[in-house]
């Protein structure tokens, strides 16, 4: 993903950011598939995610249609930590700060409920996610630590290693 200029001739549109519903499942699956970089789960799993993890996920809408999402969950063994599972934005919506806006919305919602740390894994070559999480930590006055979590040998089929990004503590209320 290339850097975007600070000023553009295209006005920034406001998106509706909300919890997902069951009807969003197929849209989340399509967006994940269309990124061509995310590990794509079954359509069933995205619909189930919208039911069971709606409170820890966010969907962005543009003109009534889903155009981005973040899925996440609260770690069972670390109830003050929420884990960001997947982030996707439709191709025609990229470069406008939508992923970061969704992350800010999700963090505000979850930190108000007492979840003070955010975790995510990022592959070493994913410069867009690395930059987004680094700017999020900086803008929220939180520490970002990076530690190896999964090596390539943990994954069949040539998956890259995953580095754990841990951000926190987040201020109460986002």
GROMACS .gro file of C-alpha atoms in nm:
model
  174
    1UNK     CA    1   0.000   0.000   0.000
    2UNK     CA    2   0.154   0.333  -0.099
    3UNK     CA    3   0.149   0.645   0.114
    4UNK     CA    4  -0.143   0.875   0.044
    5UNK     CA    5  -0.103   1.253   0.009
    6UNK     CA    6  -0.230   1.460   0.298
    7UNK     CA    7  -0.466   1.655   0.076
    8UNK     CA    8  -0.663   1.506  -0.208
    9UNK     CA    9  -0.919   1.636  -0.450
   10UNK     CA   10  -1.157   1.359  -0.345
   11UNK     CA   11  -1.356   1.462  -0.038
   12UNK     CA   12  -1.338   1.223   0.255
   13UNK     CA   13  -1.665   1.039   0.302
   14UNK     CA   14  -1.804   0.951   0.640
   15UNK     CA   15  -1.875   0.586   0.694
   16UNK     CA   16  -2.120   0.430   0.934
   17UNK     CA   17  -1.921   0.217   1.181
   18UNK     CA   18  -2.126  -0.047   1.364
   19UNK     CA   19  -2.130  -0.396   1.510
   20UNK     CA   20  -2.181  -0.667   1.248
   21UNK     CA   21  -2.508  -0.855   1.205
   22UNK     CA   22  -2.576  -1.202   1.065
   23UNK     CA   23  -2.654  -1.046   0.727
   24UNK     CA   24  -2.295  -0.915   0.711
   25UNK     CA   25  -2.137  -1.264   0.711
   26UNK     CA   26  -2.133  -1.310   0.332
   27UNK     CA   27  -1.999  -0.957   0.284
   28UNK     CA   28  -1.712  -1.019   0.529
   29UNK     CA   29  -1.625  -1.341   0.347
   30UNK     CA   30  -1.626  -1.160   0.010
   31UNK     CA   31  -1.407  -0.877   0.139
   32UNK     CA   32  -1.157  -1.120   0.294
   33UNK     CA   33  -1.144  -1.320  -0.031
   34UNK     CA   34  -1.106  -1.010  -0.245
   35UNK     CA   35  -0.804  -0.882  -0.050
   36UNK     CA   36  -0.606  -1.173  -0.193
   37UNK     CA   37  -0.378  -1.151   0.111
   38UNK     CA   38  -0.592  -1.257   0.409
   39UNK     CA   39  -0.633  -1.619   0.510
   40UNK     CA   40  -0.990  -1.675   0.396
   41UNK     CA   41  -1.216  -1.874   0.625
   42UNK     CA   42  -1.544  -2.037   0.518
   43UNK     CA   43  -1.855  -1.824   0.461
   44UNK     CA   44  -2.006  -2.010   0.758
   45UNK     CA   45  -1.727  -1.895   0.989
   46UNK     CA   46  -1.775  -1.528   0.896
   47UNK     CA   47  -2.149  -1.554   0.962
   48UNK     CA   48  -2.085  -1.731   1.292
   49UNK     CA   49  -1.830  -1.460   1.380
   50UNK     CA   50  -2.097  -1.196   1.320
   51UNK     CA   51  -2.318  -1.373   1.571
   52UNK     CA   52  -2.071  -1.472   1.842
   53UNK     CA   53  -1.816  -1.190   1.824
   54UNK     CA   54  -2.020  -0.891   1.708
   55UNK     CA   55  -1.938  -0.697   2.026
   56UNK     CA   56  -1.566  -0.722   1.950
   57UNK     CA   57  -1.586  -0.654   1.577
   58UNK     CA   58  -1.679  -0.361   1.356
   59UNK     CA   59  -1.823  -0.316   1.007
   60UNK     CA   60  -1.794  -0.002   0.795
   61UNK     CA   61  -2.081   0.089   0.564
   62UNK     CA   62  -2.085   0.323   0.266
   63UNK     CA   63  -2.428   0.403   0.123
   64UNK     CA   64  -2.579   0.108   0.311
   65UNK     CA   65  -2.328  -0.152   0.190
   66UNK     CA   66  -2.048  -0.304   0.398
   67UNK     CA   67  -1.710  -0.186   0.269
   68UNK     CA   68  -1.473  -0.279   0.552
   69UNK     CA   69  -1.448  -0.483   0.868
   70UNK     CA   70  -1.235  -0.573   1.165
   71UNK     CA   71  -1.298  -0.900   1.345
   72UNK     CA   72  -1.166  -0.955   1.693
   73UNK     CA   73  -1.224  -1.125   2.024
   74UNK     CA   74  -1.139  -1.089   2.391
   75UNK     CA   75  -0.866  -1.335   2.488
   76UNK     CA   76  -1.015  -1.588   2.731
   77UNK     CA   77  -0.694  -1.610   2.936
   78UNK     CA   78  -0.635  -1.233   2.930
   79UNK     CA   79  -0.973  -1.060   2.978
   80UNK     CA   80  -0.818  -0.712   2.960
   81UNK     CA   81  -0.690  -0.785   2.607
   82UNK     CA   82  -0.872  -0.788   2.277
   83UNK     CA   83  -0.718  -0.953   1.974
   84UNK     CA   84  -0.765  -0.814   1.624
   85UNK     CA   85  -0.812  -1.114   1.396
   86UNK     CA   86  -0.866  -0.969   1.048
   87UNK     CA   87  -0.884  -0.623   0.893
   88UNK     CA   88  -1.023  -0.576   0.541
   89UNK     CA   89  -1.126  -0.276   0.333
   90UNK     CA   90  -1.276  -0.287  -0.016
   91UNK     CA   91  -1.025  -0.189  -0.283
   92UNK     CA   92  -1.215   0.126  -0.384
   93UNK     CA   93  -1.221   0.245  -0.021
   94UNK     CA   94  -0.848   0.202   0.052
   95UNK     CA   95  -0.614   0.491   0.120
   96UNK     CA   96  -0.878   0.696   0.303
   97UNK     CA   97  -0.799   0.595   0.661
   98UNK     CA   98  -1.096   0.360   0.693
   99UNK     CA   99  -0.903   0.073   0.855
  100UNK     CA  100  -0.763   0.311   1.115
  101UNK     CA  101  -1.108   0.467   1.177
  102UNK     CA  102  -1.251   0.119   1.237
  103UNK     CA  103  -0.963   0.037   1.473
  104UNK     CA  104  -1.018   0.360   1.667
  105UNK     CA  105  -1.393   0.287   1.694
  106UNK     CA  106  -1.334  -0.067   1.814
  107UNK     CA  107  -1.070   0.041   2.067
  108UNK     CA  108  -1.295   0.315   2.205
  109UNK     CA  109  -1.580   0.070   2.248
  110UNK     CA  110  -1.367  -0.201   2.409
  111UNK     CA  111  -1.147   0.018   2.630
  112UNK     CA  112  -1.465   0.168   2.776
  113UNK     CA  113  -1.549  -0.189   2.883
  114UNK     CA  114  -1.213  -0.235   3.057
  115UNK     CA  115  -1.010  -0.395   2.780
  116UNK     CA  116  -0.682  -0.204   2.808
  117UNK     CA  117  -0.459  -0.391   2.562
  118UNK     CA  118  -0.486  -0.467   2.191
  119UNK     CA  119  -0.303  -0.753   2.024
  120UNK     CA  120  -0.266  -0.850   1.661
  121UNK     CA  121  -0.026  -1.056   1.456
  122UNK     CA  122   0.141  -0.913   1.148
  123UNK     CA  123   0.362  -1.079   0.890
  124UNK     CA  124   0.704  -0.914   0.852
  125UNK     CA  125   0.631  -0.789   0.499
  126UNK     CA  126   0.295  -0.627   0.584
  127UNK     CA  127   0.407  -0.265   0.592
  128UNK     CA  128   0.053  -0.123   0.581
  129UNK     CA  129  -0.057  -0.306   0.899
  130UNK     CA  130   0.274  -0.232   1.069
  131UNK     CA  131   0.230   0.140   0.999
  132UNK     CA  132  -0.136   0.138   1.108
  133UNK     CA  133  -0.068  -0.029   1.442
  134UNK     CA  134   0.237   0.190   1.507
  135UNK     CA  135   0.040   0.509   1.442
  136UNK     CA  136  -0.249   0.380   1.652
  137UNK     CA  137  -0.016   0.317   1.949
  138UNK     CA  138   0.151   0.656   1.909
  139UNK     CA  139  -0.176   0.848   1.876
  140UNK     CA  140  -0.323   0.672   2.181
  141UNK     CA  141  -0.011   0.726   2.392
  142UNK     CA  142   0.034   0.351   2.434
  143UNK     CA  143   0.341   0.134   2.416
  144UNK     CA  144   0.385  -0.102   2.121
  145UNK     CA  145   0.589  -0.417   2.173
  146UNK     CA  146   0.669  -0.664   1.898
  147UNK     CA  147   0.767  -1.023   1.968
  148UNK     CA  148   0.787  -1.329   1.744
  149UNK     CA  149   0.481  -1.547   1.802
  150UNK     CA  150   0.452  -1.804   1.523
  151UNK     CA  151   0.735  -1.918   1.299
  152UNK     CA  152   0.686  -2.045   0.944
  153UNK     CA  153   0.718  -2.405   1.062
  154UNK     CA  154   0.401  -2.361   1.269
  155UNK     CA  155   0.201  -2.336   0.946
  156UNK     CA  156   0.167  -2.592   0.668
  157UNK     CA  157   0.177  -2.461   0.315
  158UNK     CA  158   0.439  -2.188   0.337
  159UNK     CA  159   0.267  -1.926   0.553
  160UNK     CA  160   0.496  -1.646   0.668
  161UNK     CA  161   0.588  -1.603   1.035
  162UNK     CA  162   0.360  -1.386   1.248
  163UNK     CA  163   0.488  -1.118   1.484
  164UNK     CA  164   0.274  -1.034   1.788
  165UNK     CA  165   0.200  -0.662   1.823
  166UNK     CA  166   0.085  -0.573   2.176
  167UNK     CA  167  -0.040  -0.220   2.235
  168UNK     CA  168  -0.128  -0.079   2.574
  169UNK     CA  169  -0.232   0.015   2.814
  170UNK     CA  170  -0.502   0.208   2.632
  171UNK     CA  171  -0.665   0.500   2.810
  172UNK     CA  172  -1.007   0.421   2.954
  173UNK     CA  173  -1.274   0.517   2.706
  174UNK     CA  174  -1.043   0.488   2.403
   0.00000   0.00000   0.00000
